[in-house]
Amino acid sequence: MVGRLMRVPPLVEEKATKQAVLERIGSVSLIHFAAHGNAQRGEIALSPIPIPNSPNAIPPQEAYMLTMADVSRVKVRAKLVVLSCCHSGRGEITAEGVIGISRAFLGSGARSVLVALWAISDLATEQLMNRFYKLLVEGESASESLHQAMKWMRRNGSNKMSDWASFTLIGDDVRLEFDKQR
């Protein structure tokens, strides 16, 4: 859905490996992850590369889990990183704040990170993100797009706060420029 709205081919399913993501992460202005997040550390589960001769074996986590250390090793040029993953705003709580993957993206150069603070419904998240990106493409800032998408969810039958209130924006309130031909 995001690839269609942005008119770019996304990395999906078996193409969304840790290696492929890390190779491309430094060259784009918008990054969107729709994946599973780790409840303790907010890390992101990407597509594992099957183990040769054992296609049903699960590879070790370091082969597919995107960690703070991984993100810290790359230069991120993105204005906006969207972590549409359960618990992506989580991390270790310290005197300096929450130390998690969202902070790693900011520390590596991202200007703004959109995160989920708790487990989120796939269907509700898809609806919210669809509205968020449509507003972003229309020229709204990230914070206004999020605010309006949340209001839209409430007005359109999403009575459960857990369907829309999990998302929060960290960092600058950015605007993205899109080709006006869209």
mmCIF file with all atom_site columns, C-alpha atoms in Angstrom:
data_model
loop_
_atom_site.group_PDB
_atom_site.id
_atom_site.type_symbol
_atom_site.label_atom_id
_atom_site.label_alt_id
_atom_site.label_comp_id
_atom_site.label_asym_id
_atom_site.label_entity_id
_atom_site.label_seq_id
_atom_site.pdbx_PDB_ins_code
_atom_site.Cartn_x
_atom_site.Cartn_y
_atom_site.Cartn_z
_atom_site.occupancy
_atom_site.B_iso_or_equiv
_atom_site.pdbx_formal_charge
_atom_site.auth_seq_id
_atom_site.auth_comp_id
_atom_site.auth_asym_id
_atom_site.auth_atom_id
_atom_site.pdbx_PDB_model_num
ATOM 1   C CA . MET A 1 1   ? 0.000   0.000   0.000   1.00 0.00 ? 1   MET A CA 1
ATOM 2   C CA . VAL A 1 2   ? 2.789   2.441   0.888   1.00 0.00 ? 2   VAL A CA 1
ATOM 3   C CA . GLY A 1 3   ? 4.743   1.511   -2.239  1.00 0.00 ? 3   GLY A CA 1
ATOM 4   C CA . ARG A 1 4   ? 1.666   2.128   -4.371  1.00 0.00 ? 4   ARG A CA 1
ATOM 5   C CA . LEU A 1 5   ? 0.981   5.529   -2.760  1.00 0.00 ? 5   LEU A CA 1
ATOM 6   C CA . MET A 1 6   ? 4.641   6.573   -3.050  1.00 0.00 ? 6   MET A CA 1
ATOM 7   C CA . ARG A 1 7   ? 5.053   4.953   -6.484  1.00 0.00 ? 7   ARG A CA 1
ATOM 8   C CA . VAL A 1 8   ? 8.212   3.132   -5.515  1.00 0.00 ? 8   VAL A CA 1
ATOM 9   C CA . PRO A 1 9   ? 8.822   -0.621  -5.468  1.00 0.00 ? 9   PRO A CA 1
ATOM 10  C CA . PRO A 1 10  ? 9.048   -1.713  -1.813  1.00 0.00 ? 10  PRO A CA 1
ATOM 11  C CA . LEU A 1 11  ? 11.138  -4.482  -0.334  1.00 0.00 ? 11  LEU A CA 1
ATOM 12  C CA . VAL A 1 12  ? 8.546   -7.059  0.712   1.00 0.00 ? 12  VAL A CA 1
ATOM 13  C CA . GLU A 1 13  ? 8.459   -10.621 1.985   1.00 0.00 ? 13  GLU A CA 1
ATOM 14  C CA . GLU A 1 14  ? 11.626  -12.591 1.139   1.00 0.00 ? 14  GLU A CA 1
ATOM 15  C CA . LYS A 1 15  ? 13.219  -9.489  -0.456  1.00 0.00 ? 15  LYS A CA 1
ATOM 16  C CA . ALA A 1 16  ? 13.085  -7.607  2.868   1.00 0.00 ? 16  ALA A CA 1
ATOM 17  C CA . THR A 1 17  ? 16.191  -9.210  4.319   1.00 0.00 ? 17  THR A CA 1
ATOM 18  C CA . LYS A 1 18  ? 18.380  -7.478  6.842   1.00 0.00 ? 18  LYS A CA 1
ATOM 19  C CA . GLN A 1 19  ? 21.187  -7.181  4.289   1.00 0.00 ? 19  GLN A CA 1
ATOM 20  C CA . ALA A 1 20  ? 18.905  -5.642  1.623   1.00 0.00 ? 20  ALA A CA 1
ATOM 21  C CA . VAL A 1 21  ? 17.426  -3.168  4.095   1.00 0.00 ? 21  VAL A CA 1
ATOM 22  C CA . LEU A 1 22  ? 20.829  -2.075  5.410   1.00 0.00 ? 22  LEU A CA 1
ATOM 23  C CA . GLU A 1 23  ? 22.134  -1.623  1.847   1.00 0.00 ? 23  GLU A CA 1
ATOM 24  C CA . ARG A 1 24  ? 19.274  0.727   0.897   1.00 0.00 ? 24  ARG A CA 1
ATOM 25  C CA . ILE A 1 25  ? 18.563  2.490   4.171   1.00 0.00 ? 25  ILE A CA 1
ATOM 26  C CA . GLY A 1 26  ? 21.121  5.252   3.660   1.00 0.00 ? 26  GLY A CA 1
ATOM 27  C CA . SER A 1 27  ? 19.906  6.355   0.231   1.00 0.00 ? 27  SER A CA 1
ATOM 28  C CA . VAL A 1 28  ? 16.216  7.134   0.723   1.00 0.00 ? 28  VAL A CA 1
ATOM 29  C CA . SER A 1 29  ? 14.288  10.079  2.172   1.00 0.00 ? 29  SER A CA 1
ATOM 30  C CA . LEU A 1 30  ? 11.405  8.001   3.528   1.00 0.00 ? 30  LEU A CA 1
ATOM 31  C CA . ILE A 1 31  ? 11.679  4.630   5.265   1.00 0.00 ? 31  ILE A CA 1
ATOM 32  C CA . HIS A 1 32  ? 8.632   2.566   6.188   1.00 0.00 ? 32  HIS A CA 1
ATOM 33  C CA . PHE A 1 33  ? 8.771   -0.710  8.117   1.00 0.00 ? 33  PHE A CA 1
ATOM 34  C CA . ALA A 1 34  ? 5.639   -2.844  8.383   1.00 0.00 ? 34  ALA A CA 1
ATOM 35  C CA . ALA A 1 35  ? 6.904   -5.790  10.386  1.00 0.00 ? 35  ALA A CA 1
ATOM 36  C CA . HIS A 1 36  ? 6.887   -7.428  13.799  1.00 0.00 ? 36  HIS A CA 1
ATOM 37  C CA . GLY A 1 37  ? 8.532   -5.577  16.652  1.00 0.00 ? 37  GLY A CA 1
ATOM 38  C CA . ASN A 1 38  ? 10.188  -6.993  19.760  1.00 0.00 ? 38  ASN A CA 1
ATOM 39  C CA . ALA A 1 39  ? 8.246   -6.080  22.929  1.00 0.00 ? 39  ALA A CA 1
ATOM 40  C CA . GLN A 1 40  ? 11.347  -5.696  25.140  1.00 0.00 ? 40  GLN A CA 1
ATOM 41  C CA . ARG A 1 41  ? 13.758  -3.816  22.897  1.00 0.00 ? 41  ARG A CA 1
ATOM 42  C CA . GLY A 1 42  ? 11.637  -2.532  20.015  1.00 0.00 ? 42  GLY A CA 1
ATOM 43  C CA . GLU A 1 43  ? 13.821  -4.325  17.477  1.00 0.00 ? 43  GLU A CA 1
ATOM 44  C CA . ILE A 1 44  ? 12.320  -5.170  14.081  1.00 0.00 ? 44  ILE A CA 1
ATOM 45  C CA . ALA A 1 45  ? 11.976  -8.669  12.630  1.00 0.00 ? 45  ALA A CA 1
ATOM 46  C CA . LEU A 1 46  ? 12.829  -8.687  8.929   1.00 0.00 ? 46  LEU A CA 1
ATOM 47  C CA . SER A 1 47  ? 12.628  -11.572 6.471   1.00 0.00 ? 47  SER A CA 1
ATOM 48  C CA . PRO A 1 48  ? 15.066  -14.349 7.377   1.00 0.00 ? 48  PRO A CA 1
ATOM 49  C CA . ILE A 1 49  ? 17.247  -15.884 4.684   1.00 0.00 ? 49  ILE A CA 1
ATOM 50  C CA . PRO A 1 50  ? 16.540  -19.632 4.680   1.00 0.00 ? 50  PRO A CA 1
ATOM 51  C CA . ILE A 1 51  ? 19.338  -21.879 5.882   1.00 0.00 ? 51  ILE A CA 1
ATOM 52  C CA . PRO A 1 52  ? 20.708  -23.905 2.931   1.00 0.00 ? 52  PRO A CA 1
ATOM 53  C CA . ASN A 1 53  ? 19.601  -27.570 2.961   1.00 0.00 ? 53  ASN A CA 1
ATOM 54  C CA . SER A 1 54  ? 17.236  -26.773 5.884   1.00 0.00 ? 54  SER A CA 1
ATOM 55  C CA . PRO A 1 55  ? 14.485  -24.544 4.458   1.00 0.00 ? 55  PRO A CA 1
ATOM 56  C CA . ASN A 1 56  ? 12.211  -25.012 7.501   1.00 0.00 ? 56  ASN A CA 1
ATOM 57  C CA . ALA A 1 57  ? 14.903  -24.263 10.089  1.00 0.00 ? 57  ALA A CA 1
ATOM 58  C CA . ILE A 1 58  ? 14.721  -20.869 11.756  1.00 0.00 ? 58  ILE A CA 1
ATOM 59  C CA . PRO A 1 59  ? 17.966  -18.913 11.421  1.00 0.00 ? 59  PRO A CA 1
ATOM 60  C CA . PRO A 1 60  ? 19.502  -17.181 14.458  1.00 0.00 ? 60  PRO A CA 1
ATOM 61  C CA . GLN A 1 61  ? 17.919  -13.824 15.382  1.00 0.00 ? 61  GLN A CA 1
ATOM 62  C CA . GLU A 1 62  ? 21.001  -11.839 14.392  1.00 0.00 ? 62  GLU A CA 1
ATOM 63  C CA . ALA A 1 63  ? 20.373  -12.975 10.808  1.00 0.00 ? 63  ALA A CA 1
ATOM 64  C CA . TYR A 1 64  ? 17.018  -11.193 10.558  1.00 0.00 ? 64  TYR A CA 1
ATOM 65  C CA . MET A 1 65  ? 16.455  -8.921  13.595  1.00 0.00 ? 65  MET A CA 1
ATOM 66  C CA . LEU A 1 66  ? 17.211  -5.245  12.867  1.00 0.00 ? 66  LEU A CA 1
ATOM 67  C CA . THR A 1 67  ? 18.798  -3.914  16.057  1.00 0.00 ? 67  THR A CA 1
ATOM 68  C CA . MET A 1 68  ? 19.893  -0.571  17.456  1.00 0.00 ? 68  MET A CA 1
ATOM 69  C CA . ALA A 1 69  ? 23.497  -1.557  16.738  1.00 0.00 ? 69  ALA A CA 1
ATOM 70  C CA . ASP A 1 70  ? 22.670  -2.282  13.079  1.00 0.00 ? 70  ASP A CA 1
ATOM 71  C CA . VAL A 1 71  ? 20.993  1.092   12.628  1.00 0.00 ? 71  VAL A CA 1
ATOM 72  C CA . SER A 1 72  ? 23.823  2.873   14.470  1.00 0.00 ? 72  SER A CA 1
ATOM 73  C CA . ARG A 1 73  ? 26.347  1.538   11.935  1.00 0.00 ? 73  ARG A CA 1
ATOM 74  C CA . VAL A 1 74  ? 24.647  3.169   8.918   1.00 0.00 ? 74  VAL A CA 1
ATOM 75  C CA . LYS A 1 75  ? 24.118  6.783   7.900   1.00 0.00 ? 75  LYS A CA 1
ATOM 76  C CA . VAL A 1 76  ? 20.407  7.485   7.600   1.00 0.00 ? 76  VAL A CA 1
ATOM 77  C CA . ARG A 1 77  ? 19.423  10.382  5.358   1.00 0.00 ? 77  ARG A CA 1
ATOM 78  C CA . ALA A 1 78  ? 15.674  9.928   5.717   1.00 0.00 ? 78  ALA A CA 1
ATOM 79  C CA . LYS A 1 79  ? 13.493  12.840  6.715   1.00 0.00 ? 79  LYS A CA 1
ATOM 80  C CA . LEU A 1 80  ? 10.934  10.369  8.053   1.00 0.00 ? 80  LEU A CA 1
ATOM 81  C CA . VAL A 1 81  ? 11.201  6.810   9.334   1.00 0.00 ? 81  VAL A CA 1
ATOM 82  C CA . VAL A 1 82  ? 7.887   5.059   9.993   1.00 0.00 ? 82  VAL A CA 1
ATOM 83  C CA . LEU A 1 83  ? 8.169   2.045   12.290  1.00 0.00 ? 83  LEU A CA 1
ATOM 84  C CA . SER A 1 84  ? 4.733   0.506   11.787  1.00 0.00 ? 84  SER A CA 1
ATOM 85  C CA . CYS A 1 85  ? 5.619   -2.362  14.104  1.00 0.00 ? 85  CYS A CA 1
ATOM 86  C CA . CYS A 1 86  ? 4.277   -3.332  17.505  1.00 0.00 ? 86  CYS A CA 1
ATOM 87  C CA . HIS A 1 87  ? 6.357   -1.867  20.352  1.00 0.00 ? 87  HIS A CA 1
ATOM 88  C CA . SER A 1 88  ? 8.718   0.071   18.025  1.00 0.00 ? 88  SER A CA 1
ATOM 89  C CA . GLY A 1 89  ? 8.776   2.941   20.521  1.00 0.00 ? 89  GLY A CA 1
ATOM 90  C CA . ARG A 1 90  ? 9.983   0.651   23.310  1.00 0.00 ? 90  ARG A CA 1
ATOM 91  C CA . GLY A 1 91  ? 13.452  0.297   24.716  1.00 0.00 ? 91  GLY A CA 1
ATOM 92  C CA . GLU A 1 92  ? 15.432  0.584   27.909  1.00 0.00 ? 92  GLU A CA 1
ATOM 93  C CA . ILE A 1 93  ? 14.257  3.446   30.100  1.00 0.00 ? 93  ILE A CA 1
ATOM 94  C CA . THR A 1 94  ? 17.203  5.460   31.410  1.00 0.00 ? 94  THR A CA 1
ATOM 95  C CA . ALA A 1 95  ? 17.811  8.925   32.844  1.00 0.00 ? 95  ALA A CA 1
ATOM 96  C CA . GLU A 1 96  ? 18.457  10.048  29.241  1.00 0.00 ? 96  GLU A CA 1
ATOM 97  C CA . GLY A 1 97  ? 15.078  8.722   28.054  1.00 0.00 ? 97  GLY A CA 1
ATOM 98  C CA . VAL A 1 98  ? 14.070  5.616   26.147  1.00 0.00 ? 98  VAL A CA 1
ATOM 99  C CA . ILE A 1 99  ? 17.050  3.952   24.485  1.00 0.00 ? 99  ILE A CA 1
ATOM 100 C CA . GLY A 1 100 ? 15.592  1.935   21.626  1.00 0.00 ? 100 GLY A CA 1
ATOM 101 C CA . ILE A 1 101 ? 15.571  1.514   17.864  1.00 0.00 ? 101 ILE A CA 1
ATOM 102 C CA . SER A 1 102 ? 13.713  4.794   17.318  1.00 0.00 ? 102 SER A CA 1
ATOM 103 C CA . ARG A 1 103 ? 16.529  6.650   19.069  1.00 0.00 ? 103 ARG A CA 1
ATOM 104 C CA . ALA A 1 104 ? 19.083  4.751   16.981  1.00 0.00 ? 104 ALA A CA 1
ATOM 105 C CA . PHE A 1 105 ? 17.414  6.045   13.801  1.00 0.00 ? 105 PHE A CA 1
ATOM 106 C CA . LEU A 1 106 ? 17.505  9.608   15.122  1.00 0.00 ? 106 LEU A CA 1
ATOM 107 C CA . GLY A 1 107 ? 21.132  9.207   16.177  1.00 0.00 ? 107 GLY A CA 1
ATOM 108 C CA . SER A 1 108 ? 22.028  7.921   12.704  1.00 0.00 ? 108 SER A CA 1
ATOM 109 C CA . GLY A 1 109 ? 20.581  10.970  10.995  1.00 0.00 ? 109 GLY A CA 1
ATOM 110 C CA . ALA A 1 110 ? 16.820  10.535  10.590  1.00 0.00 ? 110 ALA A CA 1
ATOM 111 C CA . ARG A 1 111 ? 14.981  13.783  11.283  1.00 0.00 ? 111 ARG A CA 1
ATOM 112 C CA . SER A 1 112 ? 11.759  12.212  12.486  1.00 0.00 ? 112 SER A CA 1
ATOM 113 C CA . VAL A 1 113 ? 10.561  8.749   13.542  1.00 0.00 ? 113 VAL A CA 1
ATOM 114 C CA . LEU A 1 114 ? 6.952   7.574   13.821  1.00 0.00 ? 114 LEU A CA 1
ATOM 115 C CA . VAL A 1 115 ? 6.629   4.702   16.315  1.00 0.00 ? 115 VAL A CA 1
ATOM 116 C CA . ALA A 1 116 ? 4.029   2.480   17.967  1.00 0.00 ? 116 ALA A CA 1
ATOM 117 C CA . LEU A 1 117 ? 4.091   2.298   21.746  1.00 0.00 ? 117 LEU A CA 1
ATOM 118 C CA . TRP A 1 118 ? 2.180   -0.992  22.110  1.00 0.00 ? 118 TRP A CA 1
ATOM 119 C CA . ALA A 1 119 ? 0.765   -3.916  20.124  1.00 0.00 ? 119 ALA A CA 1
ATOM 120 C CA . ILE A 1 120 ? -1.339  -2.729  17.196  1.00 0.00 ? 120 ILE A CA 1
ATOM 121 C CA . SER A 1 121 ? -4.058  -4.265  15.048  1.00 0.00 ? 121 SER A CA 1
ATOM 122 C CA . ASP A 1 122 ? -3.003  -5.014  11.465  1.00 0.00 ? 122 ASP A CA 1
ATOM 123 C CA . LEU A 1 123 ? -6.298  -3.841  9.962   1.00 0.00 ? 123 LEU A CA 1
ATOM 124 C CA . ALA A 1 124 ? -6.527  -0.631  12.010  1.00 0.00 ? 124 ALA A CA 1
ATOM 125 C CA . THR A 1 125 ? -2.855  0.144   11.324  1.00 0.00 ? 125 THR A CA 1
ATOM 126 C CA . GLU A 1 126 ? -3.352  -0.324  7.592   1.00 0.00 ? 126 GLU A CA 1
ATOM 127 C CA . GLN A 1 127 ? -6.308  2.100   7.669   1.00 0.00 ? 127 GLN A CA 1
ATOM 128 C CA . LEU A 1 128 ? -4.410  4.663   9.743   1.00 0.00 ? 128 LEU A CA 1
ATOM 129 C CA . MET A 1 129 ? -1.274  4.437   7.580   1.00 0.00 ? 129 MET A CA 1
ATOM 130 C CA . ASN A 1 130 ? -3.299  4.700   4.387   1.00 0.00 ? 130 ASN A CA 1
ATOM 131 C CA . ARG A 1 131 ? -4.854  7.945   5.621   1.00 0.00 ? 131 ARG A CA 1
ATOM 132 C CA . PHE A 1 132 ? -1.520  9.198   7.036   1.00 0.00 ? 132 PHE A CA 1
ATOM 133 C CA . TYR A 1 133 ? 0.307   8.733   3.718   1.00 0.00 ? 133 TYR A CA 1
ATOM 134 C CA . LYS A 1 134 ? -2.483  10.258  1.642   1.00 0.00 ? 134 LYS A CA 1
ATOM 135 C CA . LEU A 1 135 ? -2.266  13.400  3.786   1.00 0.00 ? 135 LEU A CA 1
ATOM 136 C CA . LEU A 1 136 ? 1.533   13.382  3.634   1.00 0.00 ? 136 LEU A CA 1
ATOM 137 C CA . VAL A 1 137 ? 1.440   13.200  -0.180  1.00 0.00 ? 137 VAL A CA 1
ATOM 138 C CA . GLU A 1 138 ? -1.055  16.098  -0.214  1.00 0.00 ? 138 GLU A CA 1
ATOM 139 C CA . GLY A 1 139 ? 1.606   18.246  1.503   1.00 0.00 ? 139 GLY A CA 1
ATOM 140 C CA . GLU A 1 140 ? 0.676   18.035  5.174   1.00 0.00 ? 140 GLU A CA 1
ATOM 141 C CA . SER A 1 141 ? 3.456   17.790  7.749   1.00 0.00 ? 141 SER A CA 1
ATOM 142 C CA . ALA A 1 142 ? 4.086   14.461  9.464   1.00 0.00 ? 142 ALA A CA 1
ATOM 143 C CA . SER A 1 143 ? 2.515   15.625  12.739  1.00 0.00 ? 143 SER A CA 1
ATOM 144 C CA . GLU A 1 144 ? -0.571  17.057  11.038  1.00 0.00 ? 144 GLU A CA 1
ATOM 145 C CA . SER A 1 145 ? -0.917  13.928  8.889   1.00 0.00 ? 145 SER A CA 1
ATOM 146 C CA . LEU A 1 146 ? -0.805  11.769  12.009  1.00 0.00 ? 146 LEU A CA 1
ATOM 147 C CA . HIS A 1 147 ? -3.239  14.023  13.877  1.00 0.00 ? 147 HIS A CA 1
ATOM 148 C CA . GLN A 1 148 ? -5.721  14.065  10.990  1.00 0.00 ? 148 GLN A CA 1
ATOM 149 C CA . ALA A 1 149 ? -5.397  10.302  10.424  1.00 0.00 ? 149 ALA A CA 1
ATOM 150 C CA . MET A 1 150 ? -6.173  9.676   14.106  1.00 0.00 ? 150 MET A CA 1
ATOM 151 C CA . LYS A 1 151 ? -9.209  11.985  13.932  1.00 0.00 ? 151 LYS A CA 1
ATOM 152 C CA . TRP A 1 152 ? -10.345 10.208  10.763  1.00 0.00 ? 152 TRP A CA 1
ATOM 153 C CA . MET A 1 153 ? -10.092 6.832   12.536  1.00 0.00 ? 153 MET A CA 1
ATOM 154 C CA . ARG A 1 154 ? -12.263 8.073   15.422  1.00 0.00 ? 154 ARG A CA 1
ATOM 155 C CA . ARG A 1 155 ? -14.869 9.573   13.076  1.00 0.00 ? 155 ARG A CA 1
ATOM 156 C CA . ASN A 1 156 ? -15.030 6.408   10.987  1.00 0.00 ? 156 ASN A CA 1
ATOM 157 C CA . GLY A 1 157 ? -15.973 3.868   13.606  1.00 0.00 ? 157 GLY A CA 1
ATOM 158 C CA . SER A 1 158 ? -12.719 3.097   15.369  1.00 0.00 ? 158 SER A CA 1
ATOM 159 C CA . ASN A 1 159 ? -13.995 3.362   18.942  1.00 0.00 ? 159 ASN A CA 1
ATOM 160 C CA . LYS A 1 160 ? -11.050 1.511   20.483  1.00 0.00 ? 160 LYS A CA 1
ATOM 161 C CA . MET A 1 161 ? -8.214  3.853   21.414  1.00 0.00 ? 161 MET A CA 1
ATOM 162 C CA . SER A 1 162 ? -5.790  0.972   20.943  1.00 0.00 ? 162 SER A CA 1
ATOM 163 C CA . ASP A 1 163 ? -6.546  1.068   17.187  1.00 0.00 ? 163 ASP A CA 1
ATOM 164 C CA . TRP A 1 164 ? -5.081  4.531   16.657  1.00 0.00 ? 164 TRP A CA 1
ATOM 165 C CA . ALA A 1 165 ? -3.519  6.027   19.799  1.00 0.00 ? 165 ALA A CA 1
ATOM 166 C CA . SER A 1 166 ? -0.375  3.876   19.840  1.00 0.00 ? 166 SER A CA 1
ATOM 167 C CA . PHE A 1 167 ? 1.450   6.027   17.292  1.00 0.00 ? 167 PHE A CA 1
ATOM 168 C CA . THR A 1 168 ? 3.615   8.981   18.231  1.00 0.00 ? 168 THR A CA 1
ATOM 169 C CA . LEU A 1 169 ? 6.051   11.137  16.293  1.00 0.00 ? 169 LEU A CA 1
ATOM 170 C CA . ILE A 1 170 ? 9.554   11.729  17.677  1.00 0.00 ? 170 ILE A CA 1
ATOM 171 C CA . GLY A 1 171 ? 11.868  14.409  16.308  1.00 0.00 ? 171 GLY A CA 1
ATOM 172 C CA . ASP A 1 172 ? 11.203  17.208  13.827  1.00 0.00 ? 172 ASP A CA 1
ATOM 173 C CA . ASP A 1 173 ? 7.846   17.897  12.229  1.00 0.00 ? 173 ASP A CA 1
ATOM 174 C CA . VAL A 1 174 ? 8.886   17.225  8.636   1.00 0.00 ? 174 VAL A CA 1
ATOM 175 C CA . ARG A 1 175 ? 7.201   17.699  5.278   1.00 0.00 ? 175 ARG A CA 1
ATOM 176 C CA . LEU A 1 176 ? 8.113   15.551  2.331   1.00 0.00 ? 176 LEU A CA 1
ATOM 177 C CA . GLU A 1 177 ? 8.106   16.818  -1.230  1.00 0.00 ? 177 GLU A CA 1
ATOM 178 C CA . PHE A 1 178 ? 6.571   14.565  -3.818  1.00 0.00 ? 178 PHE A CA 1
ATOM 179 C CA . ASP A 1 179 ? 6.479   14.756  -7.583  1.00 0.00 ? 179 ASP A CA 1
ATOM 180 C CA . LYS A 1 180 ? 3.453   16.940  -8.439  1.00 0.00 ? 180 LYS A CA 1
ATOM 181 C CA . GLN A 1 181 ? 2.669   14.568  -11.357 1.00 0.00 ? 181 GLN A CA 1
ATOM 182 C CA . ARG A 1 182 ? 1.292   12.004  -8.900  1.00 0.00 ? 182 ARG A CA 1
#
